[in-house]
Coordinates of C-alpha atoms in Angstrom, one line a residue:
M1 CA -67.9 -19.7 -2.5
E2 CA -67.2 -17.5 0.5
S3 CA -64.0 -19.2 1.3
C4 CA -62.9 -18.8 -2.3
L5 CA -63.7 -15.0 -2.2
S6 CA -61.9 -14.5 1.1
V7 CA -58.8 -16.2 -0.2
S8 CA -58.9 -14.3 -3.5
S9 CA -59.4 -10.9 -1.8
A10 CA -56.6 -11.4 0.7
P11 CA -53.5 -9.2 0.0
P12 CA -50.7 -11.1 -1.8
P13 CA -47.6 -11.8 0.3
K14 CA -45.1 -9.0 0.3
K15 CA -42.1 -9.4 -1.9
N16 CA -38.8 -8.5 -0.5
I17 CA -37.9 -5.9 -3.1
Q18 CA -34.4 -4.7 -2.5
E19 CA -33.5 -1.0 -3.3
P20 CA -30.6 -1.0 -5.7
V21 CA -27.3 0.0 -4.4
R22 CA -26.5 3.5 -5.7
P23 CA -23.2 5.4 -5.5
N24 CA -22.9 8.2 -3.1
A25 CA -21.3 11.2 -4.7
N26 CA -21.8 13.3 -1.6
F27 CA -21.9 16.7 -3.3
H28 CA -22.0 19.8 -1.1
K29 CA -25.2 21.9 -1.1
S30 CA -25.8 25.1 -3.0
V31 CA -23.5 27.9 -2.0
W32 CA -26.0 30.5 -2.9
G33 CA -29.5 29.2 -2.0
D34 CA -32.0 32.0 -2.3
H35 CA -29.4 34.8 -2.1
F36 CA -30.3 36.3 -5.5
L37 CA -34.1 36.4 -4.9
K38 CA -33.7 39.8 -3.3
Y39 CA -32.9 41.2 -6.7
A40 CA -36.3 39.9 -8.0
S41 CA -38.3 41.7 -5.2
N42 CA -36.1 44.8 -5.3
P43 CA -34.7 45.3 -8.8
E44 CA -32.2 48.2 -8.9
Q45 CA -33.0 50.6 -11.7
I46 CA -30.5 52.8 -13.5
N47 CA -31.3 56.4 -12.8
D48 CA -31.4 59.0 -15.6
G49 CA -28.3 60.7 -14.3
V50 CA -26.2 57.6 -14.5
D51 CA -27.6 56.7 -17.9
K52 CA -26.8 60.2 -19.2
Q53 CA -23.2 60.1 -17.8
H54 CA -22.7 56.7 -19.4
K55 CA -23.7 58.0 -22.8
Q56 CA -21.5 61.1 -22.5
L57 CA -18.4 59.1 -21.5
K58 CA -19.1 56.7 -24.3
E59 CA -19.2 59.4 -26.9
E60 CA -16.0 61.0 -25.6
L61 CA -14.2 57.7 -26.0
R62 CA -15.7 57.1 -29.5
K63 CA -14.3 60.4 -30.6
K64 CA -10.8 59.4 -29.4
L65 CA -11.0 56.2 -31.4
V66 CA -12.1 57.7 -34.7
V67 CA -9.2 60.1 -35.0
N68 CA -7.0 59.2 -38.1
V69 CA -4.1 56.9 -37.2
N70 CA -0.6 57.8 -38.2
I71 CA 2.8 56.4 -37.2
E72 CA 3.2 59.0 -34.5
R73 CA -0.1 58.1 -32.8
A74 CA -0.1 54.4 -33.5
E75 CA 1.1 53.3 -30.1
E76 CA -1.4 55.6 -28.3
Q77 CA -4.2 54.1 -30.3
L78 CA -3.1 50.5 -29.8
K79 CA -2.8 51.0 -26.1
L80 CA -6.2 52.6 -25.9
I81 CA -7.8 49.6 -27.8
D82 CA -6.0 47.2 -25.6
A83 CA -7.3 48.9 -22.5
I84 CA -10.8 49.1 -23.9
Q85 CA -10.8 45.4 -24.6
R86 CA -9.3 44.4 -21.3
L87 CA -11.7 46.6 -19.4
G88 CA -14.6 44.8 -21.0
V89 CA -16.2 47.7 -22.9
A90 CA -15.1 46.9 -26.4
Y91 CA -18.6 45.8 -27.3
H92 CA -19.6 49.4 -27.4
F93 CA -17.0 50.2 -30.0
R94 CA -16.8 47.2 -32.4
T95 CA -17.1 49.3 -35.5
E96 CA -14.5 52.0 -34.4
I97 CA -12.0 49.3 -33.2
A98 CA -12.3 47.4 -36.5
S99 CA -11.6 50.6 -38.4
V100 CA -8.6 51.5 -36.3
L101 CA -7.1 48.0 -36.6
N102 CA -7.6 48.0 -40.3
N103 CA -5.5 51.1 -40.5
Q104 CA -3.0 49.5 -38.1
L105 CA -2.8 46.6 -40.6
E106 CA -1.7 49.0 -43.3
L107 CA 1.1 50.3 -41.0
W108 CA 2.0 46.6 -40.4
N109 CA 2.1 45.9 -44.2
N110 CA 4.3 49.0 -44.7
K111 CA 7.0 47.4 -42.6
V112 CA 7.4 49.7 -39.7
D113 CA 10.6 48.1 -38.4
D114 CA 11.6 50.5 -35.7
D115 CA 8.9 49.4 -33.2
D116 CA 10.2 48.1 -29.9
L117 CA 9.3 44.7 -28.5
Y118 CA 6.3 46.0 -26.6
L119 CA 4.7 47.7 -29.6
T120 CA 5.5 45.0 -32.1
S121 CA 4.0 42.3 -29.8
L122 CA 0.9 44.4 -28.9
R123 CA 0.1 45.2 -32.6
F124 CA 0.6 41.5 -33.5
R125 CA -1.8 40.3 -30.8
L126 CA -4.5 42.9 -31.5
L127 CA -4.4 42.2 -35.2
R128 CA -4.5 38.4 -34.7
Q129 CA -7.4 38.9 -32.2
Q130 CA -9.2 40.8 -35.0
G131 CA -8.8 37.8 -37.3
Y132 CA -5.9 39.2 -39.4
N133 CA -3.3 36.5 -40.3
V134 CA -0.3 38.7 -39.8
S135 CA 3.1 37.0 -39.9
C136 CA 5.1 36.1 -36.8
A137 CA 8.3 36.6 -38.8
V138 CA 8.3 40.1 -37.4
F139 CA 9.8 38.8 -34.2
E140 CA 12.9 37.6 -36.0
K141 CA 14.4 41.1 -35.5
F142 CA 14.6 40.4 -31.8
K143 CA 17.0 37.5 -32.2
N144 CA 20.8 37.4 -32.3
I145 CA 23.0 35.8 -34.9
D146 CA 22.8 32.5 -32.9
G147 CA 19.0 32.4 -33.5
R148 CA 18.2 33.1 -29.9
F149 CA 16.2 36.0 -28.4
N150 CA 18.5 38.9 -27.5
E151 CA 19.7 38.9 -23.9
C152 CA 19.1 42.6 -23.7
L153 CA 15.4 41.9 -23.8
T154 CA 15.5 40.5 -20.3
D155 CA 15.5 43.9 -18.8
D156 CA 12.4 45.0 -20.7
V157 CA 9.7 43.5 -18.5
R158 CA 6.8 45.3 -20.2
G159 CA 8.1 44.1 -23.6
L160 CA 8.5 40.5 -22.3
L161 CA 5.0 40.5 -21.0
S162 CA 3.6 41.8 -24.2
L163 CA 5.5 39.2 -26.2
Y164 CA 4.3 36.5 -23.8
E165 CA 0.7 37.5 -24.4
S166 CA 1.2 37.5 -28.2
T167 CA 2.5 33.9 -28.1
H168 CA -0.9 32.6 -27.1
M169 CA -2.2 33.7 -30.5
R170 CA 0.0 31.1 -32.2
V171 CA -1.1 28.5 -34.8
H172 CA 0.6 25.4 -36.0
K173 CA 4.2 25.5 -37.3
E174 CA 5.0 28.9 -35.8
D175 CA 8.2 27.8 -34.2
I176 CA 9.4 31.3 -33.3
L177 CA 6.3 31.8 -31.1
E178 CA 7.0 28.5 -29.4
E179 CA 10.5 29.7 -28.7
A180 CA 9.2 33.1 -27.6
L181 CA 6.8 31.4 -25.1
E182 CA 9.6 29.3 -23.6
F183 CA 11.8 32.4 -23.4
T184 CA 9.3 34.8 -21.9
V185 CA 8.0 32.3 -19.3
A186 CA 11.5 31.7 -18.1
Q187 CA 12.3 35.4 -17.9
L188 CA 9.0 36.4 -16.3
E189 CA 9.4 33.7 -13.6
Q190 CA 12.7 35.3 -12.8
V191 CA 11.1 38.7 -12.6
I192 CA 8.7 37.3 -9.9
K193 CA 11.6 35.8 -8.0
S194 CA 13.5 39.1 -8.1
S195 CA 10.7 41.0 -6.5
L196 CA 10.2 43.7 -9.1
S197 CA 10.0 47.2 -7.6
D198 CA 7.0 48.2 -9.8
K199 CA 4.3 46.3 -7.9
V200 CA 1.6 47.0 -10.5
L201 CA 3.7 45.6 -13.3
L202 CA 4.6 42.6 -11.0
S203 CA 0.9 42.0 -10.4
Q204 CA 0.3 41.8 -14.1
V205 CA 3.2 39.4 -14.6
V206 CA 1.8 37.0 -11.9
H207 CA -1.7 37.4 -13.3
A208 CA -0.6 36.7 -16.9
L209 CA 1.4 33.6 -16.1
N210 CA -1.6 32.3 -14.3
I211 CA -4.1 33.0 -17.1
P212 CA -3.1 34.9 -20.3
I213 CA -5.4 37.3 -22.0
R214 CA -6.3 34.9 -24.8
K215 CA -7.6 32.3 -22.3
S216 CA -9.3 34.7 -19.8
L217 CA -13.0 35.4 -19.4
T218 CA -13.7 38.9 -20.5
R219 CA -15.8 39.8 -17.5
L220 CA -13.3 38.5 -15.0
E221 CA -10.4 40.1 -16.8
A222 CA -12.3 43.4 -16.7
R223 CA -12.8 43.1 -13.0
Y224 CA -9.1 42.5 -12.5
F225 CA -7.8 45.0 -15.0
I226 CA -10.0 47.9 -13.6
S227 CA -8.0 47.5 -10.3
V228 CA -4.7 47.6 -12.3
Y229 CA -5.6 50.4 -14.7
E230 CA -6.7 52.8 -12.0
Q231 CA -3.1 52.6 -10.6
D232 CA -1.6 53.4 -13.9
K233 CA -0.5 57.1 -13.9
S234 CA -1.0 57.3 -17.6
C235 CA -4.5 55.8 -17.6
N236 CA -7.3 57.5 -19.5
E237 CA -9.6 58.8 -16.8
T238 CA -12.6 58.9 -19.1
L239 CA -12.1 55.3 -20.0
L240 CA -11.7 54.3 -16.3
K241 CA -14.9 56.1 -15.3
F242 CA -16.8 54.6 -18.2
S243 CA -15.5 51.1 -17.4
K244 CA -16.6 51.2 -13.8
L245 CA -19.9 52.6 -14.7
D246 CA -20.5 50.1 -17.4
F247 CA -19.5 47.2 -15.1
N248 CA -22.0 48.2 -12.4
I249 CA -24.8 48.8 -14.9
L250 CA -24.3 45.4 -16.4
Q251 CA -24.0 43.8 -13.0
K252 CA -27.5 45.0 -12.1
L253 CA -28.9 43.4 -15.2
H254 CA -27.1 40.1 -14.5
Q255 CA -28.4 40.1 -10.9
Q256 CA -32.0 40.4 -12.1
E257 CA -31.4 37.5 -14.5
V258 CA -30.0 35.2 -11.8
A259 CA -33.0 36.2 -9.7
D260 CA -35.4 35.1 -12.5
L261 CA -33.5 31.8 -12.8
T262 CA -33.5 31.2 -9.1
L263 CA -37.3 31.6 -9.0
W264 CA -37.6 29.0 -11.8
W265 CA -35.2 26.7 -10.0
K266 CA -37.1 27.1 -6.7
N267 CA -40.3 26.2 -8.4
L268 CA -38.7 23.0 -9.7
N269 CA -37.8 22.1 -6.1
V270 CA -34.6 20.5 -7.2
S271 CA -33.1 20.1 -3.7
E272 CA -35.9 17.8 -2.7
K273 CA -36.8 16.1 -6.0
V274 CA -33.2 15.5 -7.2
P275 CA -31.3 15.4 -3.9
Y276 CA -28.4 13.3 -5.3
A277 CA -27.4 15.9 -7.9
R278 CA -25.2 19.0 -7.7
D279 CA -27.4 22.0 -6.9
R280 CA -25.5 24.6 -9.0
L281 CA -28.0 27.0 -10.5
V282 CA -25.9 30.1 -10.0
E283 CA -22.8 28.4 -11.3
C284 CA -24.7 27.4 -14.5
Y285 CA -25.7 31.0 -14.9
F286 CA -22.1 32.0 -14.5
W287 CA -21.3 29.5 -17.3
A288 CA -23.8 31.4 -19.5
L289 CA -22.4 34.7 -18.5
A290 CA -19.0 33.5 -19.6
E291 CA -20.5 32.9 -23.1
Y292 CA -22.0 36.3 -23.4
F293 CA -22.1 39.2 -20.9
E294 CA -23.4 41.9 -23.2
P295 CA -26.9 43.3 -22.5
Q296 CA -28.3 42.3 -25.9
Y297 CA -27.9 38.6 -25.0
S298 CA -30.1 38.6 -21.9
R299 CA -32.6 36.1 -23.4
A300 CA -29.8 33.9 -24.6
R301 CA -28.1 33.9 -21.2
K302 CA -31.3 32.9 -19.4
M303 CA -32.0 30.1 -21.9
S304 CA -28.5 28.9 -21.8
G305 CA -28.4 29.0 -17.9
K306 CA -31.6 26.9 -17.7
I307 CA -30.3 24.4 -20.3
T308 CA -27.0 24.0 -18.5
A309 CA -28.7 23.5 -15.1
L310 CA -31.0 20.8 -16.4
I311 CA -28.2 19.0 -18.3
S312 CA -26.1 19.1 -15.0
L313 CA -29.0 17.2 -13.3
I314 CA -29.1 14.6 -16.1
D315 CA -25.3 14.3 -16.0
D316 CA -25.4 13.5 -12.3
T317 CA -28.3 11.0 -12.8
Y318 CA -26.1 9.0 -15.2
D319 CA -22.9 9.4 -13.3
S320 CA -24.0 9.3 -9.7
Y321 CA -27.4 7.7 -9.2
G322 CA -29.3 5.8 -12.0
T323 CA -29.1 2.1 -12.4
F324 CA -28.2 0.6 -15.7
E325 CA -31.8 -0.3 -16.5
E326 CA -33.1 3.1 -15.4
L327 CA -30.6 4.9 -17.6
A328 CA -31.6 2.8 -20.6
L329 CA -35.2 3.9 -20.0
F330 CA -34.2 7.6 -19.8
T331 CA -32.1 7.3 -22.9
D332 CA -35.0 5.8 -24.8
A333 CA -37.4 8.5 -23.6
A334 CA -34.9 11.3 -24.6
Q335 CA -34.4 9.8 -28.1
R336 CA -38.1 9.7 -28.6
W337 CA -38.5 13.2 -27.2
D338 CA -42.1 12.6 -26.3
I339 CA -43.7 13.7 -23.1
N340 CA -45.8 10.5 -23.1
A341 CA -42.5 8.5 -22.6
I342 CA -42.5 9.9 -19.0
D343 CA -44.8 7.0 -18.0
Q344 CA -42.0 4.5 -18.5
L345 CA -39.6 6.3 -16.2
P346 CA -38.9 5.8 -12.5
E347 CA -40.6 8.4 -10.3
Y348 CA -37.4 10.3 -9.5
M349 CA -36.5 10.8 -13.2
R350 CA -39.9 12.2 -14.2
P351 CA -39.4 15.9 -13.0
I352 CA -36.2 16.2 -14.9
F353 CA -37.6 14.7 -18.1
R354 CA -40.8 16.7 -17.9
E355 CA -38.9 20.0 -17.4
L356 CA -36.5 19.1 -20.3
I357 CA -39.4 18.7 -22.7
Y358 CA -41.2 21.8 -21.3
L359 CA -38.2 24.0 -21.5
Y360 CA -37.5 23.3 -25.2
N361 CA -41.2 23.7 -26.0
A362 CA -41.2 27.1 -24.2
M363 CA -38.1 28.1 -26.2
E364 CA -39.7 27.1 -29.4
E365 CA -42.8 29.1 -28.6
E366 CA -40.8 32.2 -27.6
L367 CA -38.8 32.2 -30.9
L368 CA -41.9 31.5 -33.0
N369 CA -42.8 35.2 -33.4
D370 CA -39.2 36.0 -34.6
G371 CA -39.5 33.2 -37.2
I372 CA -36.5 31.4 -35.8
S373 CA -38.1 28.5 -34.0
Y374 CA -36.3 26.1 -36.3
R375 CA -33.2 26.7 -34.1
V376 CA -34.7 24.6 -31.3
E377 CA -34.6 21.4 -33.4
Y378 CA -30.9 21.7 -33.8
A379 CA -30.6 22.2 -30.0
K380 CA -32.7 19.2 -29.2
Q381 CA -30.7 16.9 -31.5
S382 CA -27.5 18.0 -29.8
V383 CA -29.0 17.1 -26.4
I384 CA -30.1 13.7 -27.6
Q385 CA -26.6 13.0 -29.0
M386 CA -25.1 13.9 -25.6
I387 CA -27.6 11.8 -23.6
T388 CA -26.9 8.9 -26.0
A389 CA -23.2 9.3 -25.3
Y390 CA -23.9 9.3 -21.5
N391 CA -25.7 5.9 -22.0
D392 CA -22.8 4.5 -24.1
E393 CA -20.5 5.2 -21.1
A394 CA -23.0 3.6 -18.8
I395 CA -22.9 0.5 -20.9
W396 CA -19.1 0.5 -20.7
Y397 CA -19.3 0.8 -16.9
H398 CA -21.9 -1.9 -16.6
N399 CA -19.7 -4.3 -18.6
N400 CA -16.5 -3.3 -16.9
Y401 CA -15.2 -2.4 -20.3
V402 CA -12.1 -0.1 -20.7
P403 CA -12.0 1.1 -24.3
T404 CA -9.0 2.2 -26.3
F405 CA -8.2 5.9 -25.9
E406 CA -9.4 6.7 -29.4
E407 CA -12.6 4.7 -29.0
Y408 CA -13.1 6.5 -25.7
L409 CA -12.7 9.9 -27.3
K410 CA -15.4 9.2 -29.9
V411 CA -17.9 9.0 -27.2
A412 CA -16.4 11.2 -24.5
L413 CA -16.0 14.2 -26.7
V414 CA -19.8 14.1 -27.2
S415 CA -20.5 13.5 -23.5
S416 CA -18.3 16.4 -22.5
G417 CA -21.2 18.7 -23.5
Y418 CA -19.0 20.9 -25.6
R419 CA -20.7 19.8 -28.9
M420 CA -24.1 20.5 -27.3
L421 CA -23.3 23.8 -25.6
P422 CA -22.3 25.9 -28.7
T423 CA -25.4 24.8 -30.6
N424 CA -27.7 25.7 -27.7
S425 CA -25.8 29.0 -27.0
F426 CA -26.8 30.2 -30.5
V427 CA -30.5 29.5 -30.0
G428 CA -31.5 32.6 -27.9
M429 CA -29.3 35.1 -29.8
G430 CA -30.9 37.8 -32.1
K431 CA -32.6 36.9 -35.4
T432 CA -30.0 38.7 -37.5
E433 CA -27.0 37.6 -35.5
V434 CA -27.1 33.8 -36.3
P435 CA -27.8 32.9 -39.9
H436 CA -29.5 29.5 -40.6
Q437 CA -26.3 28.1 -42.1
A438 CA -24.5 28.8 -38.8
F439 CA -26.6 26.0 -37.2
D440 CA -25.6 23.6 -40.0
W441 CA -21.9 24.6 -39.4
V442 CA -22.0 24.1 -35.6
S443 CA -24.0 20.9 -35.8
N444 CA -21.4 19.2 -38.2
N445 CA -18.6 19.3 -35.6
P446 CA -16.3 21.8 -37.3
L447 CA -12.7 22.1 -36.3
M448 CA -13.5 25.0 -33.9
V449 CA -16.0 22.9 -32.0
K450 CA -13.9 19.7 -32.2
A451 CA -11.0 21.6 -30.6
S452 CA -13.2 22.9 -27.8
T453 CA -14.4 19.4 -27.0
I454 CA -10.8 18.1 -26.8
I455 CA -9.9 20.9 -24.3
A456 CA -13.0 20.4 -22.3
R457 CA -12.8 16.6 -22.1
L458 CA -9.0 16.3 -21.4
D459 CA -9.0 19.1 -18.9
N460 CA -11.9 17.4 -17.1
D461 CA -10.2 14.0 -17.2
K462 CA -6.9 15.4 -15.8
V463 CA -8.4 16.8 -12.7
G464 CA -11.5 14.7 -12.0
H465 CA -10.6 11.1 -12.8
E466 CA -9.4 10.0 -9.4
H467 CA -12.5 11.3 -7.6
E468 CA -14.7 9.7 -10.2
Q469 CA -13.0 6.3 -9.9
D470 CA -13.3 6.5 -6.1
R471 CA -17.1 6.8 -6.3
G472 CA -17.6 4.3 -9.1
H473 CA -17.4 5.7 -12.7
V474 CA -16.6 4.6 -16.2
A475 CA -12.9 4.7 -17.0
S476 CA -11.7 8.2 -17.8
G477 CA -9.4 9.2 -20.6
V478 CA -6.5 8.9 -18.2
E479 CA -7.2 5.2 -17.4
C480 CA -7.9 4.4 -21.1
Y481 CA -4.6 6.0 -22.2
M482 CA -2.6 4.4 -19.4
K483 CA -4.0 0.9 -20.2
Q484 CA -3.5 1.1 -24.0
H485 CA 0.0 2.6 -23.9
G486 CA 1.3 1.1 -20.6
A487 CA 1.8 4.6 -19.5
T488 CA 1.9 6.3 -16.0
K489 CA -0.6 8.9 -15.0
E490 CA 2.1 11.6 -15.4
E491 CA 2.8 10.4 -19.0
A492 CA -0.9 10.5 -19.8
V493 CA -1.2 14.1 -18.5
V494 CA 1.8 15.2 -20.6
E495 CA 0.1 13.7 -23.7
F496 CA -3.1 15.4 -22.8
N497 CA -1.4 18.8 -22.4
K498 CA 0.2 18.4 -25.8
R499 CA -3.3 17.7 -27.3
I500 CA -4.8 20.7 -25.5
S501 CA -2.0 23.0 -26.8
S502 CA -2.6 21.7 -30.3
A503 CA -6.4 22.3 -29.9
W504 CA -5.8 25.9 -28.9
K505 CA -3.8 26.4 -32.1
D506 CA -6.7 25.0 -34.1
I507 CA -9.0 27.5 -32.4
N508 CA -6.7 30.4 -33.1
Q509 CA -6.5 29.2 -36.8
E510 CA -10.2 29.1 -37.1
C511 CA -10.5 32.7 -35.8
L512 CA -8.3 34.0 -38.7
H513 CA -9.8 35.2 -42.0
P514 CA -11.5 33.8 -44.0
L515 CA -13.9 33.0 -41.2
P516 CA -16.2 30.0 -41.4
V517 CA -19.0 32.0 -39.6
P518 CA -19.1 35.5 -38.2
M519 CA -16.5 36.3 -35.5
H520 CA -19.2 37.0 -32.9
L521 CA -20.3 33.4 -33.2
L522 CA -16.8 32.0 -33.0
E523 CA -16.4 34.1 -29.9
R524 CA -19.2 32.1 -28.3
V525 CA -17.2 28.9 -28.7
L526 CA -14.0 30.6 -27.7
N527 CA -15.7 31.9 -24.5
L528 CA -16.9 28.4 -23.7
V529 CA -13.3 27.1 -23.9
R530 CA -12.1 30.0 -21.8
F531 CA -14.7 29.0 -19.2
V532 CA -13.7 25.4 -19.1
T533 CA -10.0 26.4 -18.9
L534 CA -10.8 28.4 -15.7
F535 CA -13.2 25.7 -14.5
Y536 CA -10.5 23.1 -14.2
K537 CA -7.5 25.3 -13.4
N538 CA -7.7 24.6 -9.7
G539 CA -9.4 21.3 -9.6
D540 CA -13.1 20.8 -10.5
M541 CA -14.5 24.2 -9.4
Y542 CA -18.0 23.3 -10.5
T543 CA -18.3 20.3 -8.3
N544 CA -16.4 22.0 -5.5
S545 CA -18.0 25.5 -6.0
N546 CA -17.5 26.8 -2.5
T547 CA -13.9 28.1 -3.0
H548 CA -12.6 29.7 -6.1
M549 CA -15.9 29.6 -8.0
K550 CA -17.6 31.3 -5.2
E551 CA -15.0 34.1 -5.2
F552 CA -15.4 34.6 -9.0
I553 CA -19.1 34.7 -8.8
S554 CA -19.0 37.2 -5.9
S555 CA -16.7 39.5 -7.8
L556 CA -19.1 39.6 -10.8
L557 CA -22.6 39.2 -9.3
V558 CA -22.4 40.5 -5.8
E559 CA -19.7 43.1 -5.3
S560 CA -20.0 46.3 -7.2
I561 CA -17.0 48.5 -8.1
P562 CA -16.7 51.8 -6.2
S563 CA -16.9 54.7 -8.6

């Protein structure tokens, strides 16, 4: 008996359990660390004097806008609106701007044909931005009998720049705007080579060719344009003062929001619990800031920033760490959306899954008092769809399967996150700002969202596919297209650029009346596309956030503007 007990109680022989081989993405550490925590302990308050000055300047500008428009004052009003929008303060004057542009539409319809290239292009762009489907045939008057743009226009740099900006509002089958884009790019590139004596105008040409107004983030454009506008001898001093003041006031609010998110992130202890993932909390807040910078969207920004940060960890788990079997377990847990499913997960996955469930529960509870907690279910479903797409890609990788390009897109457009992000961006917005049917609209993959996913996915694949293949990753769109069509990488990129250009036309079309949903909701999707365009302009600025991304964030969240 004793011998039997001693044998049975002896520890079993140790099994030689081999740790799975995991890819090493080798992401750099957080650029920001705890930098923004200082704004949590010492929040800067807006003093009464600054607040009073802000209100006075705003009222002065409002009075300038509500003056009746006539032909003589049309250019002055258009230039004022353009400056207001580019300086990032148009959210204060939405009603007044809408009224002025409605009057400008009447002037347009009355065929004011003596406008020069600058004014014609400016009016066209501002009206298109407002959602008016004005005809591009107005530019025919700037062509010669051979059907080409007049050579005399080449000396009108301001007019060329205005025309160039207007071409980015084009929709499908607007050949004259395609011709205008080709013409203006060629001429403006010559302007740069010729070293224009007007250095302020030259700066604007260089800036526009890099990122046109239509594709620029409002807040970054404001930061840039303030520096340009203050050098303009004809600038409106009231507007300049107001823009600087407003920028700095908003910056203080944004700094406090990042501080709140940094505290949340620090409590999650991401750097220790999820060391393999990109630690990009501030960059995720910047993403949310790109969606909406206005003060009334503070709750939405913080919700969106948290969601994006968590999704980034999940993305890296699928792309850079999890085994095939582990990812299947996480996918099953996400599809069940049950905290009890955490028991089936490996230890390292549990903090991420737990916080995912807790975050959406907290959002639901916060929105309950407003009677809009139903929104969270739409957001959850979009996340589940995205995680399922992550797993579909993991299956492809596990099986060494390279799908056809169209088969790839069906999954990759979902895994891009750009179906999930618009839905989630609506959740934290005000009760009256997002009608229930808007969630049905955004969840059904409308053209606006579909176009945004195409841009996000193809831009990502163009710049990131080589690095992803080096570390072990499912075939990107570039590899899928090359294999299916026997194409070179360069040919694949040309095709991607064509599709991206077409998708931008779809977006522009969807932003013309009649609108599928209110314009301020379409702007959320548009802003997400603007962000991803910036995001991949100089490589993957999210993964490698210690260069251009750091500079952008510093300009908006660290460096105030001298008054």
